[in-house]
mmCIF file of N, CA and C in Angstrom:
data_model
loop_
_atom_site.group_PDB
_atom_site.id
_atom_site.type_symbol
_atom_site.label_atom_id
_atom_site.label_comp_id
_atom_site.label_asym_id
_atom_site.label_seq_id
_atom_site.Cartn_x
_atom_site.Cartn_y
_atom_site.Cartn_z
ATOM 1 N N MET A 241 -12.639 -107.823 -188.661
ATOM 2 C CA MET A 241 -12.285 -107.744 -187.258
ATOM 3 C C MET A 241 -12.305 -109.136 -186.657
ATOM 4 N N LYS A 242 -11.333 -109.401 -185.842
ATOM 5 C CA LYS A 242 -11.249 -110.693 -185.187
ATOM 6 C C LYS A 242 -12.199 -110.750 -183.996
ATOM 7 N N ALA A 243 -12.574 -111.972 -183.639
ATOM 8 C CA ALA A 243 -13.528 -112.177 -182.547
ATOM 9 C C ALA A 243 -13.014 -111.623 -181.227
ATOM 10 N N LYS A 244 -11.724 -111.777 -180.956
ATOM 11 C CA LYS A 244 -11.152 -111.280 -179.706
ATOM 12 C C LYS A 244 -11.216 -109.758 -179.633
ATOM 13 N N GLU A 245 -10.993 -109.104 -180.766
ATOM 14 C CA GLU A 245 -11.063 -107.641 -180.803
ATOM 15 C C GLU A 245 -12.492 -107.171 -180.553
ATOM 16 N N LEU A 246 -13.456 -107.852 -181.160
ATOM 17 C CA LEU A 246 -14.854 -107.498 -180.959
ATOM 18 C C LEU A 246 -15.250 -107.694 -179.506
ATOM 19 N N THR A 247 -14.820 -108.792 -178.915
ATOM 20 C CA THR A 247 -15.102 -109.065 -177.505
ATOM 21 C C THR A 247 -14.532 -107.953 -176.630
ATOM 22 N N LYS A 248 -13.297 -107.574 -176.895
ATOM 23 C CA LYS A 248 -12.635 -106.527 -176.113
ATOM 24 C C LYS A 248 -13.398 -105.203 -176.215
ATOM 25 N N GLU A 249 -13.836 -104.842 -177.412
ATOM 26 C CA GLU A 249 -14.562 -103.589 -177.616
ATOM 27 C C GLU A 249 -15.927 -103.612 -176.916
ATOM 28 N N ILE A 250 -16.632 -104.735 -176.980
ATOM 29 C CA ILE A 250 -17.934 -104.848 -176.317
ATOM 30 C C ILE A 250 -17.771 -104.705 -174.813
ATOM 31 N N VAL A 251 -16.802 -105.397 -174.249
ATOM 32 C CA VAL A 251 -16.565 -105.320 -172.798
ATOM 33 C C VAL A 251 -16.208 -103.887 -172.408
ATOM 34 N N GLN A 252 -15.406 -103.217 -173.205
ATOM 35 C CA GLN A 252 -15.023 -101.835 -172.917
ATOM 36 C C GLN A 252 -16.238 -100.912 -172.929
ATOM 37 N N VAL A 253 -17.119 -101.090 -173.899
ATOM 38 C CA VAL A 253 -18.337 -100.269 -173.974
ATOM 39 C C VAL A 253 -19.190 -100.471 -172.733
ATOM 40 N N LEU A 254 -19.359 -101.716 -172.308
ATOM 41 C CA LEU A 254 -20.188 -101.992 -171.142
ATOM 42 C C LEU A 254 -19.530 -101.528 -169.842
ATOM 43 N N LYS A 255 -18.204 -101.597 -169.766
ATOM 44 C CA LYS A 255 -17.496 -101.129 -168.563
ATOM 45 C C LYS A 255 -17.640 -99.628 -168.380
ATOM 46 N N THR A 256 -17.631 -98.891 -169.473
ATOM 47 C CA THR A 256 -17.678 -97.436 -169.386
ATOM 48 C C THR A 256 -19.104 -96.892 -169.298
ATOM 49 N N ALA A 257 -20.088 -97.740 -169.448
ATOM 50 C CA ALA A 257 -21.481 -97.289 -169.393
ATOM 51 C C ALA A 257 -21.907 -97.039 -167.949
ATOM 52 N N ASP A 258 -22.696 -96.003 -167.758
ATOM 53 C CA ASP A 258 -23.201 -95.666 -166.425
ATOM 54 C C ASP A 258 -24.426 -96.479 -166.043
ATOM 55 N N GLU A 259 -25.052 -97.099 -167.041
ATOM 56 C CA GLU A 259 -26.283 -97.855 -166.820
ATOM 57 C C GLU A 259 -26.351 -98.996 -167.824
ATOM 58 N N PRO A 260 -27.238 -99.962 -167.610
ATOM 59 C CA PRO A 260 -27.382 -101.040 -168.597
ATOM 60 C C PRO A 260 -27.740 -100.472 -169.975
ATOM 61 N N LEU A 261 -27.228 -101.102 -171.014
ATOM 62 C CA LEU A 261 -27.458 -100.646 -172.385
ATOM 63 C C LEU A 261 -28.296 -101.654 -173.155
ATOM 64 N N GLU A 262 -29.187 -101.156 -174.006
ATOM 65 C CA GLU A 262 -29.912 -102.019 -174.925
ATOM 66 C C GLU A 262 -28.944 -102.458 -176.019
ATOM 67 N N THR A 263 -29.297 -103.519 -176.694
ATOM 68 C CA THR A 263 -28.459 -104.013 -177.792
ATOM 69 C C THR A 263 -28.212 -102.901 -178.812
ATOM 70 N N LYS A 264 -29.250 -102.151 -179.129
ATOM 71 C CA LYS A 264 -29.133 -101.073 -180.115
ATOM 72 C C LYS A 264 -28.124 -100.015 -179.662
ATOM 73 N N GLU A 265 -28.096 -99.728 -178.371
ATOM 74 C CA GLU A 265 -27.149 -98.742 -177.847
ATOM 75 C C GLU A 265 -25.719 -99.271 -177.917
ATOM 76 N N VAL A 266 -25.530 -100.545 -177.639
ATOM 77 C CA VAL A 266 -24.202 -101.154 -177.758
ATOM 78 C C VAL A 266 -23.733 -101.050 -179.206
ATOM 79 N N ILE A 267 -24.617 -101.369 -180.128
ATOM 80 C CA ILE A 267 -24.280 -101.312 -181.561
ATOM 81 C C ILE A 267 -23.902 -99.889 -181.960
ATOM 82 N N MET A 268 -24.673 -98.902 -181.505
ATOM 83 C CA MET A 268 -24.387 -97.508 -181.866
ATOM 84 C C MET A 268 -23.029 -97.066 -181.337
ATOM 85 N N LYS A 269 -22.668 -97.498 -180.137
ATOM 86 C CA LYS A 269 -21.369 -97.125 -179.578
ATOM 87 C C LYS A 269 -20.219 -97.833 -180.292
ATOM 88 N N LEU A 270 -20.485 -99.005 -180.842
ATOM 89 C CA LEU A 270 -19.441 -99.749 -181.550
ATOM 90 C C LEU A 270 -19.255 -99.292 -182.987
ATOM 91 N N THR A 271 -20.281 -98.706 -183.607
ATOM 92 C CA THR A 271 -20.164 -98.362 -185.021
ATOM 93 C C THR A 271 -19.097 -97.311 -185.274
ATOM 94 N N GLY A 272 -18.812 -96.463 -184.311
ATOM 95 C CA GLY A 272 -17.744 -95.491 -184.480
ATOM 96 C C GLY A 272 -16.371 -96.141 -184.438
ATOM 97 N N LYS A 273 -16.256 -97.282 -183.760
ATOM 98 C CA LYS A 273 -14.976 -97.955 -183.591
ATOM 99 C C LYS A 273 -14.777 -99.099 -184.580
ATOM 100 N N ILE A 274 -15.877 -99.746 -184.953
ATOM 101 C CA ILE A 274 -15.808 -100.951 -185.771
ATOM 102 C C ILE A 274 -16.618 -100.731 -187.051
ATOM 103 N N HIS A 275 -16.014 -101.007 -188.172
ATOM 104 C CA HIS A 275 -16.706 -100.862 -189.449
ATOM 105 C C HIS A 275 -16.937 -102.236 -190.063
ATOM 106 N N GLY A 276 -18.089 -102.414 -190.692
ATOM 107 C CA GLY A 276 -18.370 -103.652 -191.400
ATOM 108 C C GLY A 276 -18.833 -104.794 -190.512
ATOM 109 N N ILE A 277 -19.233 -104.516 -189.294
ATOM 110 C CA ILE A 277 -19.721 -105.559 -188.401
ATOM 111 C C ILE A 277 -21.246 -105.480 -188.365
ATOM 112 N N THR A 278 -21.907 -106.613 -188.392
ATOM 113 C CA THR A 278 -23.363 -106.619 -188.455
ATOM 114 C C THR A 278 -23.983 -106.723 -187.063
ATOM 115 N N ARG A 279 -25.241 -106.345 -186.975
ATOM 116 C CA ARG A 279 -25.998 -106.442 -185.733
ATOM 117 C C ARG A 279 -26.040 -107.894 -185.247
ATOM 118 N N THR A 280 -26.206 -108.806 -186.186
ATOM 119 C CA THR A 280 -26.289 -110.220 -185.848
ATOM 120 C C THR A 280 -25.006 -110.705 -185.176
ATOM 121 N N LYS A 281 -23.855 -110.302 -185.694
ATOM 122 C CA LYS A 281 -22.578 -110.718 -185.114
ATOM 123 C C LYS A 281 -22.403 -110.143 -183.711
ATOM 124 N N ILE A 282 -22.809 -108.895 -183.530
ATOM 125 C CA ILE A 282 -22.686 -108.267 -182.212
ATOM 126 C C ILE A 282 -23.619 -108.948 -181.222
ATOM 127 N N LEU A 283 -24.861 -109.207 -181.621
ATOM 128 C CA LEU A 283 -25.815 -109.878 -180.737
ATOM 129 C C LEU A 283 -25.324 -111.277 -180.387
ATOM 130 N N TYR A 284 -24.775 -111.983 -181.350
ATOM 131 C CA TYR A 284 -24.225 -113.314 -181.092
ATOM 132 C C TYR A 284 -23.094 -113.247 -180.065
ATOM 133 N N LYS A 285 -22.188 -112.284 -180.243
ATOM 134 C CA LYS A 285 -21.056 -112.153 -179.322
ATOM 135 C C LYS A 285 -21.549 -111.772 -177.925
ATOM 136 N N LEU A 286 -22.582 -110.912 -177.833
ATOM 137 C CA LEU A 286 -23.156 -110.577 -176.533
ATOM 138 C C LEU A 286 -23.727 -111.819 -175.858
ATOM 139 N N MET A 287 -24.411 -112.663 -176.625
ATOM 140 C CA MET A 287 -24.977 -113.894 -176.066
ATOM 141 C C MET A 287 -23.874 -114.851 -175.594
ATOM 142 N N VAL A 288 -22.800 -114.942 -176.348
ATOM 143 C CA VAL A 288 -21.675 -115.809 -175.960
ATOM 144 C C VAL A 288 -21.037 -115.289 -174.671
ATOM 145 N N LEU A 289 -20.822 -113.983 -174.595
ATOM 146 C CA LEU A 289 -20.246 -113.393 -173.389
ATOM 147 C C LEU A 289 -21.152 -113.621 -172.182
ATOM 148 N N ARG A 290 -22.449 -113.538 -172.396
ATOM 149 C CA ARG A 290 -23.409 -113.797 -171.319
ATOM 150 C C ARG A 290 -23.330 -115.259 -170.893
ATOM 151 N N GLY A 291 -23.262 -116.161 -171.845
ATOM 152 C CA GLY A 291 -23.154 -117.581 -171.545
ATOM 153 C C GLY A 291 -21.879 -117.936 -170.799
ATOM 154 N N ASP A 292 -20.809 -117.215 -171.109
ATOM 155 C CA ASP A 292 -19.526 -117.441 -170.438
ATOM 156 C C ASP A 292 -19.472 -116.801 -169.052
ATOM 157 N N GLY A 293 -20.461 -115.960 -168.741
ATOM 158 C CA GLY A 293 -20.496 -115.299 -167.440
ATOM 159 C C GLY A 293 -19.683 -114.015 -167.371
ATOM 160 N N ALA A 294 -19.213 -113.525 -168.513
ATOM 161 C CA ALA A 294 -18.414 -112.301 -168.533
ATOM 162 C C ALA A 294 -19.273 -111.054 -168.359
ATOM 163 N N ILE A 295 -20.500 -111.098 -168.868
ATOM 164 C CA ILE A 295 -21.426 -109.983 -168.741
ATOM 165 C C ILE A 295 -22.789 -110.539 -168.331
ATOM 166 N N LEU A 296 -23.671 -109.631 -167.977
ATOM 167 C CA LEU A 296 -25.034 -110.022 -167.647
ATOM 168 C C LEU A 296 -25.973 -109.429 -168.681
ATOM 169 N N GLY A 297 -27.057 -110.137 -168.959
ATOM 170 C CA GLY A 297 -28.040 -109.659 -169.905
ATOM 171 C C GLY A 297 -29.416 -110.151 -169.518
ATOM 172 N N LYS A 298 -30.429 -109.397 -169.933
ATOM 173 C CA LYS A 298 -31.796 -109.763 -169.589
ATOM 174 C C LYS A 298 -32.730 -109.355 -170.717
ATOM 175 N N LEU A 299 -33.665 -110.231 -171.030
ATOM 176 C CA LEU A 299 -34.695 -109.942 -172.023
ATOM 177 C C LEU A 299 -35.838 -109.251 -171.312
ATOM 178 N N VAL A 300 -36.202 -108.069 -171.768
ATOM 179 C CA VAL A 300 -37.318 -107.328 -171.185
ATOM 180 C C VAL A 300 -38.359 -107.058 -172.261
ATOM 181 N N GLY A 301 -39.598 -106.996 -171.873
ATOM 182 C CA GLY A 301 -40.672 -106.755 -172.815
ATOM 183 C C GLY A 301 -41.287 -108.056 -173.292
ATOM 184 N N CYS A 302 -42.358 -107.914 -174.039
ATOM 185 C CA CYS A 302 -43.060 -109.094 -174.534
ATOM 186 C C CYS A 302 -42.650 -109.395 -175.977
ATOM 187 N N GLY A 303 -43.025 -110.573 -176.453
ATOM 188 C CA GLY A 303 -42.659 -110.966 -177.814
ATOM 189 C C GLY A 303 -41.158 -111.133 -177.931
ATOM 190 N N LYS A 304 -40.587 -110.560 -178.986
ATOM 191 C CA LYS A 304 -39.133 -110.613 -179.140
ATOM 192 C C LYS A 304 -38.451 -109.786 -178.063
ATOM 193 N N GLY A 305 -39.108 -108.716 -177.629
ATOM 194 C CA GLY A 305 -38.579 -107.904 -176.547
ATOM 195 C C GLY A 305 -37.270 -107.229 -176.889
ATOM 196 N N VAL A 306 -36.625 -106.733 -175.859
ATOM 197 C CA VAL A 306 -35.364 -106.015 -175.980
ATOM 198 C C VAL A 306 -34.400 -106.596 -174.962
ATOM 199 N N TRP A 307 -33.175 -106.819 -175.379
ATOM 200 C CA TRP A 307 -32.139 -107.281 -174.456
ATOM 201 C C TRP A 307 -31.424 -106.073 -173.881
ATOM 202 N N ILE A 308 -31.164 -106.113 -172.554
ATOM 203 C CA ILE A 308 -30.310 -105.111 -171.937
ATOM 204 C C ILE A 308 -29.080 -105.824 -171.398
ATOM 205 N N TRP A 309 -27.952 -105.104 -171.383
ATOM 206 C CA TRP A 309 -26.653 -105.701 -171.052
ATOM 207 C C TRP A 309 -25.918 -104.828 -170.056
ATOM 208 N N TRP A 310 -25.184 -105.465 -169.127
ATOM 209 C CA TRP A 310 -24.364 -104.738 -168.176
ATOM 210 C C TRP A 310 -23.243 -105.651 -167.680
ATOM 211 N N MET A 311 -22.261 -105.038 -167.035
ATOM 212 C CA MET A 311 -21.135 -105.799 -166.481
ATOM 213 C C MET A 311 -21.535 -106.360 -165.134
ATOM 214 N N LYS A 312 -20.878 -107.441 -164.739
ATOM 215 C CA LYS A 312 -21.118 -108.057 -163.429
ATOM 216 C C LYS A 312 -20.730 -107.112 -162.331
#
């Protein structure tokens, strides 16, 4: 899968969500649409989208914690 396609699918998942999603929830929603993509690649793309200002994300919890993601 190309990076642009992955970006498009991630944005679509977050747009259709009624509430912020954890990284694990984003991954679960993408696995039906995308095959052969790793958690690491999805997390990286989420971080890039956050850095670009396309989506919002926040680390919650202690230690490694959990990231939650939502649209602006």
